[in-house]
Amino acid sequence: MSGTAATPAEGLRDRLAAVASEGKTLFGHHDDPVYGHTWCGDTGRSDVLEVTGRYPAIFNWDMGCIELGSDKNLDGVSFDRMRQEAQAQHRRGGINSFSWHPRHPLTGVDSWTTADKNAVSSMVNTPEGREAYNRQLDNMIDFFLSLTDDAGNRIPIVFRPWHEHTGSWFWWGADNCSPDDYKKLWHMMRERFDSRGVDNVVWAYSPDRCRSVEQYMERYPGDEYVDIMGADVYHFNGADGVAEYLDAAPRTLAIAAMQAEKRGKLVALTETGSESVPMARWYTDVLLPVLGSVPVCYVTVWRNAHDNPKHFYTPYPGHPAAENFKEFSNIPNIIFVDK
Ligand code: BMA
């Protein structure tokens, strides 16, 4: 972390900028140390560690259910364990990033229930909605402020709220709310975070795949609200989907990079992956070229579920793509962290 940074967030921004300017990319994995393809709840384990000998440089976590005051997130990860693992990751020189699949603050529906086209409007344009949203945010802020290192200093994190909003599978998605109301979600969030003195958050904007700059920027909350121009682009259909992925991912990242350059922001591939990693050389032959297309400071792949045999995005020991993943982890400009 930069010794001259005024806040923990600034220190992390400087660090990510240095990574990008050296042509390096940090590798990230969702829920990495708390469960894997065949295990759950053990300590000291990680599918990535067991294949490569090192941890991912970024752990992504999801805050879903913190808004309910629950002690576990939507995938059963305890927030206490999450805090401990985030602290351990910071201690070993790694970074933590957070996404959020919230329940609606008024109706309680989960993120994927999209029938109510007023979901966002009721939340940001009515006194009851605003109050309920702020209450949700307070739970999250309490957690983020509790992320401290051994000396009691706040640990900087990346936070990536209201993601994939150019798609329509979440109630905050493109067909489910207006651009203005979407932006208000960000503006209210930031107002609440600032009012509580949160100084350890680097903010990531992460549309899904985009066809145009207009689509990427339509709901952009503003330069004061965003540090990282991200993109969530998945590879579907294995070998049959390579051409489509190699079109969509670099295209969306190029749009992000062009905007990032203009605005002095960073670029990240905030979510990607090929479910079950069906191509044995996916990491070096498909993902790596995508990362080389623009300066991407980090890439994160999604989780290795313990209770859904096909739902995993990094190889585990014995998987046909494990050898290649190890090879990927040894590429000098792809960054993992030592145990
Ligand atoms: C999805 C899947 C779900 C999970 C959700 C939130 O992509 O992995 O199983 O509940 O993310 O983490």
Coordinates of C-alpha atoms and ligand atoms in Angstrom, one line a residue:
M1 CA 0.0 0.0 0.0
S2 CA 1.3 3.5 -0.8
G3 CA 2.7 5.2 2.3
T4 CA 1.4 8.6 1.2
A5 CA -2.2 7.6 0.6
A6 CA -4.6 9.7 2.6
T7 CA -7.2 6.9 3.1
P8 CA -7.1 3.1 2.9
A9 CA -9.2 3.3 -0.3
E10 CA -6.7 5.6 -1.9
G11 CA -3.9 3.2 -1.0
L12 CA -5.7 0.4 -2.7
R13 CA -6.5 2.5 -5.8
D14 CA -2.8 3.3 -6.1
R15 CA -1.8 -0.3 -5.7
L16 CA -4.3 -1.5 -8.4
A17 CA -3.1 1.3 -10.7
A18 CA 0.5 0.2 -10.2
V19 CA -0.5 -3.4 -11.0
A20 CA -2.1 -2.3 -14.3
S21 CA 0.7 0.0 -15.3
E22 CA 3.2 -2.9 -14.9
G23 CA 1.0 -5.0 -17.3
K24 CA 0.0 -7.3 -14.5
T25 CA -3.4 -8.8 -13.5
L26 CA -4.4 -10.1 -10.1
F27 CA -6.3 -13.4 -10.1
G28 CA -9.5 -13.6 -8.0
H29 CA -12.0 -16.3 -7.0
H30 CA -15.3 -16.1 -5.3
D31 CA -15.7 -17.6 -1.8
D32 CA -12.3 -19.3 -2.3
P33 CA -11.2 -20.3 1.2
V34 CA -14.6 -21.3 2.7
Y35 CA -15.7 -24.1 0.4
G36 CA -14.7 -25.9 -2.7
H37 CA -16.0 -28.5 -5.2
T38 CA -15.9 -31.4 -2.6
W39 CA -15.6 -29.7 0.8
C40 CA -17.3 -27.0 2.9
G41 CA -16.4 -25.2 6.1
D42 CA -12.8 -26.6 6.5
T43 CA -10.1 -24.1 7.4
G44 CA -6.8 -23.7 5.5
R45 CA -8.2 -25.1 2.3
S46 CA -8.9 -23.7 -1.2
D47 CA -9.3 -25.5 -4.5
V48 CA -7.0 -22.8 -6.0
L49 CA -4.3 -23.4 -3.3
E50 CA -4.6 -27.2 -3.7
V51 CA -4.0 -26.9 -7.5
T52 CA -1.5 -24.1 -7.7
G53 CA 0.2 -23.9 -4.3
R54 CA -0.9 -20.3 -3.8
Y55 CA -4.1 -18.4 -3.0
P56 CA -5.8 -16.1 -5.4
A57 CA -4.7 -12.5 -5.0
I58 CA -8.3 -11.5 -4.7
F59 CA -11.1 -13.1 -2.7
N60 CA -14.5 -12.1 -3.8
W61 CA -17.3 -12.3 -1.2
D62 CA -21.1 -11.7 -1.4
M63 CA -22.9 -9.5 1.1
G64 CA -26.4 -10.9 0.2
C65 CA -28.5 -11.3 3.4
I66 CA -26.4 -8.8 5.5
E67 CA -29.4 -6.5 4.8
L68 CA -31.6 -8.8 6.8
G69 CA -29.3 -8.8 9.7
S70 CA -28.5 -12.5 9.0
D71 CA -25.3 -14.0 10.4
K72 CA -24.8 -15.9 7.1
N73 CA -24.9 -14.8 3.5
L74 CA -27.2 -16.1 0.8
D75 CA -24.8 -19.0 0.1
G76 CA -24.5 -20.0 3.8
V77 CA -21.1 -18.3 4.4
S78 CA -21.0 -16.8 7.9
F79 CA -20.1 -13.2 8.0
D80 CA -17.8 -13.8 11.0
R81 CA -15.9 -16.3 9.0
M82 CA -15.8 -14.0 6.0
R83 CA -14.3 -11.3 8.2
Q84 CA -11.6 -13.6 9.5
E85 CA -10.8 -14.8 6.0
A86 CA -10.7 -11.3 4.7
Q87 CA -8.3 -10.3 7.4
A88 CA -6.1 -13.3 6.7
Q89 CA -6.1 -12.4 3.0
H90 CA -5.1 -8.9 3.8
R91 CA -2.3 -10.2 6.1
R92 CA -0.8 -12.3 3.3
G93 CA -0.9 -9.3 0.9
G94 CA -4.1 -10.2 -0.9
I95 CA -7.1 -8.1 -1.6
N96 CA -10.9 -8.6 -0.9
S97 CA -13.7 -7.5 -3.1
F98 CA -17.4 -7.7 -2.4
S99 CA -20.5 -8.1 -4.5
W100 CA -24.1 -7.9 -3.2
H101 CA -27.2 -9.9 -4.1
P102 CA -29.7 -8.1 -1.8
R103 CA -33.3 -8.8 -1.0
H104 CA -35.6 -5.9 -1.8
P105 CA -35.8 -3.6 1.3
L106 CA -39.6 -3.3 1.1
T107 CA -40.9 -6.5 -0.5
G108 CA -38.2 -8.9 0.7
V109 CA -38.0 -10.6 -2.7
D110 CA -34.6 -12.0 -3.7
S111 CA -32.4 -10.3 -6.4
W112 CA -33.8 -12.6 -9.2
T113 CA -37.5 -11.8 -8.7
T114 CA -38.2 -9.2 -11.3
A115 CA -42.0 -9.0 -11.7
D116 CA -42.2 -5.7 -9.8
K117 CA -41.2 -3.0 -12.3
N118 CA -41.4 -0.4 -9.5
A119 CA -38.9 -2.2 -7.3
V120 CA -36.2 0.4 -7.6
S121 CA -38.5 3.4 -7.9
S122 CA -40.3 2.4 -4.6
M123 CA -36.9 2.2 -2.9
V124 CA -35.4 5.5 -4.0
N125 CA -38.4 7.7 -4.5
T126 CA -40.5 7.1 -1.4
P127 CA -39.7 8.0 2.2
E128 CA -40.4 4.4 3.4
G129 CA -38.2 3.0 0.6
R130 CA -35.4 5.3 1.3
E131 CA -35.5 4.6 5.0
A132 CA -35.5 0.9 4.4
Y133 CA -32.7 1.1 1.9
N134 CA -30.6 3.2 4.4
R135 CA -31.2 0.6 7.1
Q136 CA -29.9 -2.1 4.7
L137 CA -26.9 0.0 4.0
D138 CA -26.2 0.5 7.7
N139 CA -25.8 -3.2 8.2
M140 CA -23.3 -3.4 5.3
I141 CA -21.4 -0.4 6.5
D142 CA -21.1 -1.9 10.0
F143 CA -19.5 -4.9 8.4
F144 CA -17.1 -3.0 6.2
L145 CA -16.0 -0.8 9.1
S146 CA -15.3 -3.9 11.1
L147 CA -12.7 -5.1 8.6
T148 CA -9.6 -4.0 10.5
D149 CA -6.0 -5.3 10.5
D150 CA -4.0 -6.3 13.5
A151 CA -3.2 -2.7 14.3
G152 CA -6.8 -1.7 14.1
N153 CA -6.5 0.1 10.8
R154 CA -9.3 -0.4 8.3
I155 CA -8.6 -2.9 5.5
P156 CA -9.3 -1.4 2.0
I157 CA -11.7 -3.4 -0.1
V158 CA -13.3 -3.2 -3.6
F159 CA -17.1 -3.0 -3.5
R160 CA -19.1 -3.7 -6.6
P161 CA -22.8 -3.0 -6.0
W162 CA -25.8 -3.2 -8.4
H163 CA -23.9 -5.3 -10.9
E164 CA -24.9 -6.7 -14.3
H165 CA -27.6 -4.0 -14.5
T166 CA -27.4 -4.0 -18.4
G167 CA -29.0 -7.4 -18.2
S168 CA -32.5 -7.8 -16.8
W169 CA -32.2 -10.8 -14.5
F170 CA -32.1 -8.7 -11.3
W171 CA -34.8 -6.3 -10.1
W172 CA -32.3 -3.4 -10.7
G173 CA -31.7 -4.6 -14.3
A174 CA -32.2 -2.6 -17.5
D175 CA -35.8 -3.6 -18.3
N176 CA -36.8 -3.3 -14.6
C177 CA -36.0 0.3 -13.7
S178 CA -35.2 3.7 -15.3
P179 CA -31.6 4.9 -15.8
D180 CA -32.3 7.8 -13.3
D181 CA -33.6 5.5 -10.6
Y182 CA -30.7 3.1 -11.1
K183 CA -28.3 6.0 -10.6
K184 CA -30.1 7.0 -7.4
L185 CA -29.3 3.6 -6.0
W186 CA -25.6 4.5 -6.2
H187 CA -26.0 8.1 -5.1
M188 CA -28.0 7.2 -2.0
M189 CA -25.5 4.4 -1.2
R190 CA -22.6 6.7 -1.4
E191 CA -24.3 9.4 0.6
R192 CA -24.9 6.9 3.4
F193 CA -21.3 5.5 3.2
D194 CA -19.9 9.0 3.3
S195 CA -22.1 10.1 6.2
R196 CA -20.8 7.1 8.2
G197 CA -17.2 8.0 7.4
V198 CA -16.4 4.9 5.3
D199 CA -12.9 5.5 3.8
N200 CA -11.9 2.0 2.8
V201 CA -14.0 1.3 -0.2
V202 CA -12.8 1.4 -3.9
W203 CA -15.9 1.4 -6.0
A204 CA -16.4 -0.9 -9.1
Y205 CA -19.0 -0.5 -11.8
S206 CA -19.8 -3.8 -13.5
P207 CA -22.2 -4.0 -16.4
D208 CA -22.7 -7.3 -18.1
R209 CA -21.4 -7.7 -21.7
C210 CA -22.1 -4.6 -23.8
R211 CA -22.5 -3.9 -27.5
S212 CA -21.8 -0.2 -27.4
V213 CA -20.4 2.7 -25.3
E214 CA -23.9 4.0 -25.0
Q215 CA -25.1 0.8 -23.4
Y216 CA -22.1 0.7 -21.1
M217 CA -22.5 4.3 -20.0
E218 CA -26.3 4.7 -20.0
R219 CA -26.6 4.1 -16.3
Y220 CA -23.1 5.1 -15.2
P221 CA -23.6 6.9 -11.8
G222 CA -20.9 9.5 -12.4
D223 CA -17.1 9.8 -12.1
E224 CA -17.3 10.7 -8.4
Y225 CA -18.9 7.4 -7.6
V226 CA -16.7 4.9 -9.5
D227 CA -13.0 4.0 -9.4
I228 CA -13.0 0.8 -11.5
M229 CA -14.8 0.4 -14.9
G230 CA -15.6 -3.3 -14.8
A231 CA -17.3 -5.9 -16.9
D232 CA -19.0 -9.3 -16.1
V233 CA -18.7 -11.5 -19.1
Y234 CA -19.1 -15.2 -18.9
H235 CA -18.0 -17.9 -21.4
F236 CA -21.0 -20.1 -22.2
N237 CA -21.2 -23.4 -24.2
G238 CA -17.6 -24.6 -23.8
A239 CA -15.7 -25.1 -27.1
D240 CA -18.7 -24.1 -29.1
G241 CA -18.8 -20.7 -27.3
V242 CA -15.2 -19.7 -27.7
A243 CA -15.8 -17.4 -30.7
E244 CA -18.7 -15.7 -29.0
Y245 CA -16.7 -15.2 -25.8
L246 CA -13.6 -14.0 -27.6
D247 CA -15.8 -11.4 -29.3
A248 CA -17.9 -10.3 -26.3
A249 CA -15.2 -10.1 -23.6
P250 CA -12.5 -8.1 -25.4
R251 CA -15.2 -5.9 -26.9
T252 CA -16.8 -5.0 -23.5
L253 CA -13.3 -4.6 -21.9
A254 CA -12.3 -2.2 -24.8
I255 CA -15.3 -0.1 -24.1
A256 CA -14.5 -0.1 -20.4
A257 CA -10.9 0.7 -21.1
M258 CA -11.7 3.6 -23.4
Q259 CA -13.9 5.2 -20.8
A260 CA -11.4 4.4 -18.0
E261 CA -8.6 6.2 -19.9
K262 CA -10.8 9.2 -20.5
R263 CA -11.8 9.4 -16.8
G264 CA -8.7 8.3 -15.0
K265 CA -10.2 5.0 -13.8
L266 CA -9.0 1.4 -13.6
V267 CA -10.3 -1.6 -15.6
A268 CA -11.2 -5.0 -14.3
L269 CA -12.8 -8.2 -15.6
T270 CA -15.0 -8.3 -12.5
E271 CA -16.7 -11.7 -13.2
T272 CA -15.9 -14.3 -15.7
G273 CA -15.5 -18.0 -16.1
S274 CA -16.5 -21.1 -18.0
E275 CA -18.7 -23.3 -15.8
S276 CA -17.1 -26.7 -15.1
V277 CA -14.0 -25.6 -17.1
P278 CA -14.9 -28.0 -19.9
M279 CA -11.9 -27.0 -22.0
A280 CA -8.6 -28.3 -20.5
R281 CA -6.6 -25.3 -21.7
W282 CA -9.2 -22.6 -21.0
Y283 CA -7.1 -20.6 -18.6
T284 CA -4.1 -20.1 -20.9
D285 CA -5.7 -20.4 -24.3
V286 CA -9.0 -18.5 -23.8
L287 CA -8.8 -16.3 -20.7
L288 CA -5.2 -15.2 -21.1
P289 CA -5.6 -13.6 -24.5
V290 CA -8.7 -11.7 -23.2
L291 CA -6.6 -10.3 -20.3
G292 CA -4.0 -9.2 -22.7
S293 CA -6.4 -7.2 -24.8
V294 CA -6.4 -4.1 -22.4
P295 CA -4.8 -3.4 -19.1
V296 CA -7.0 -5.4 -16.7
C297 CA -5.9 -4.9 -13.1
Y298 CA -7.8 -7.9 -11.8
V299 CA -10.0 -10.8 -13.0
T300 CA -12.4 -12.7 -10.8
V301 CA -13.9 -16.1 -11.5
W302 CA -17.1 -17.3 -9.8
R303 CA -17.4 -19.9 -7.0
N304 CA -16.7 -23.6 -6.8
A305 CA -20.0 -24.7 -5.2
H306 CA -19.8 -27.6 -2.7
D307 CA -23.4 -28.6 -3.3
N308 CA -23.8 -28.4 -7.1
P309 CA -21.3 -30.7 -8.9
K310 CA -21.3 -28.7 -12.2
H311 CA -21.1 -25.2 -10.6
F312 CA -17.4 -24.5 -10.4
Y313 CA -15.1 -22.1 -12.2
T314 CA -11.6 -23.1 -11.2
P315 CA -10.2 -26.7 -11.6
Y316 CA -9.8 -28.7 -8.4
P317 CA -7.1 -31.4 -7.9
G318 CA -7.6 -34.2 -10.4
H319 CA -9.8 -32.1 -12.8
P320 CA -8.7 -32.3 -16.5
A321 CA -7.9 -28.5 -16.5
A322 CA -5.9 -28.6 -13.3
E323 CA -2.4 -28.8 -15.0
N324 CA -3.2 -25.9 -17.3
F325 CA -4.5 -23.8 -14.4
K326 CA -1.2 -24.4 -12.6
E327 CA 0.6 -23.3 -15.8
F328 CA -1.6 -20.1 -15.8
S329 CA -0.7 -19.4 -12.2
N330 CA 3.0 -19.5 -13.1
I331 CA 2.7 -16.9 -15.8
P332 CA 4.8 -14.0 -14.4
N333 CA 2.2 -11.2 -15.0
I334 CA -0.7 -13.2 -13.5
I335 CA -0.6 -12.6 -9.7
F336 CA -1.5 -15.0 -7.0
V337 CA -0.4 -14.7 -3.3
D338 CA 1.8 -16.9 -1.2
K339 CA 0.2 -18.9 1.6
Ligands
BMA1 C1 -24.9 -17.3 -8.7 C2 -24.9 -18.7 -8.4 C3 -25.8 -19.0 -7.2 C4 -25.4 -18.1 -6.1 C5 -25.4 -16.6 -6.5 C6 -25.0 -15.7 -5.4 O1 -24.1 -17.0 -9.8 O2 -23.5 -19.1 -8.0 O3 -25.7 -20.3 -6.8 O4 -26.4 -18.2 -5.0 O5 -24.6 -16.5 -7.6 O6 -23.7 -16.0 -4.9

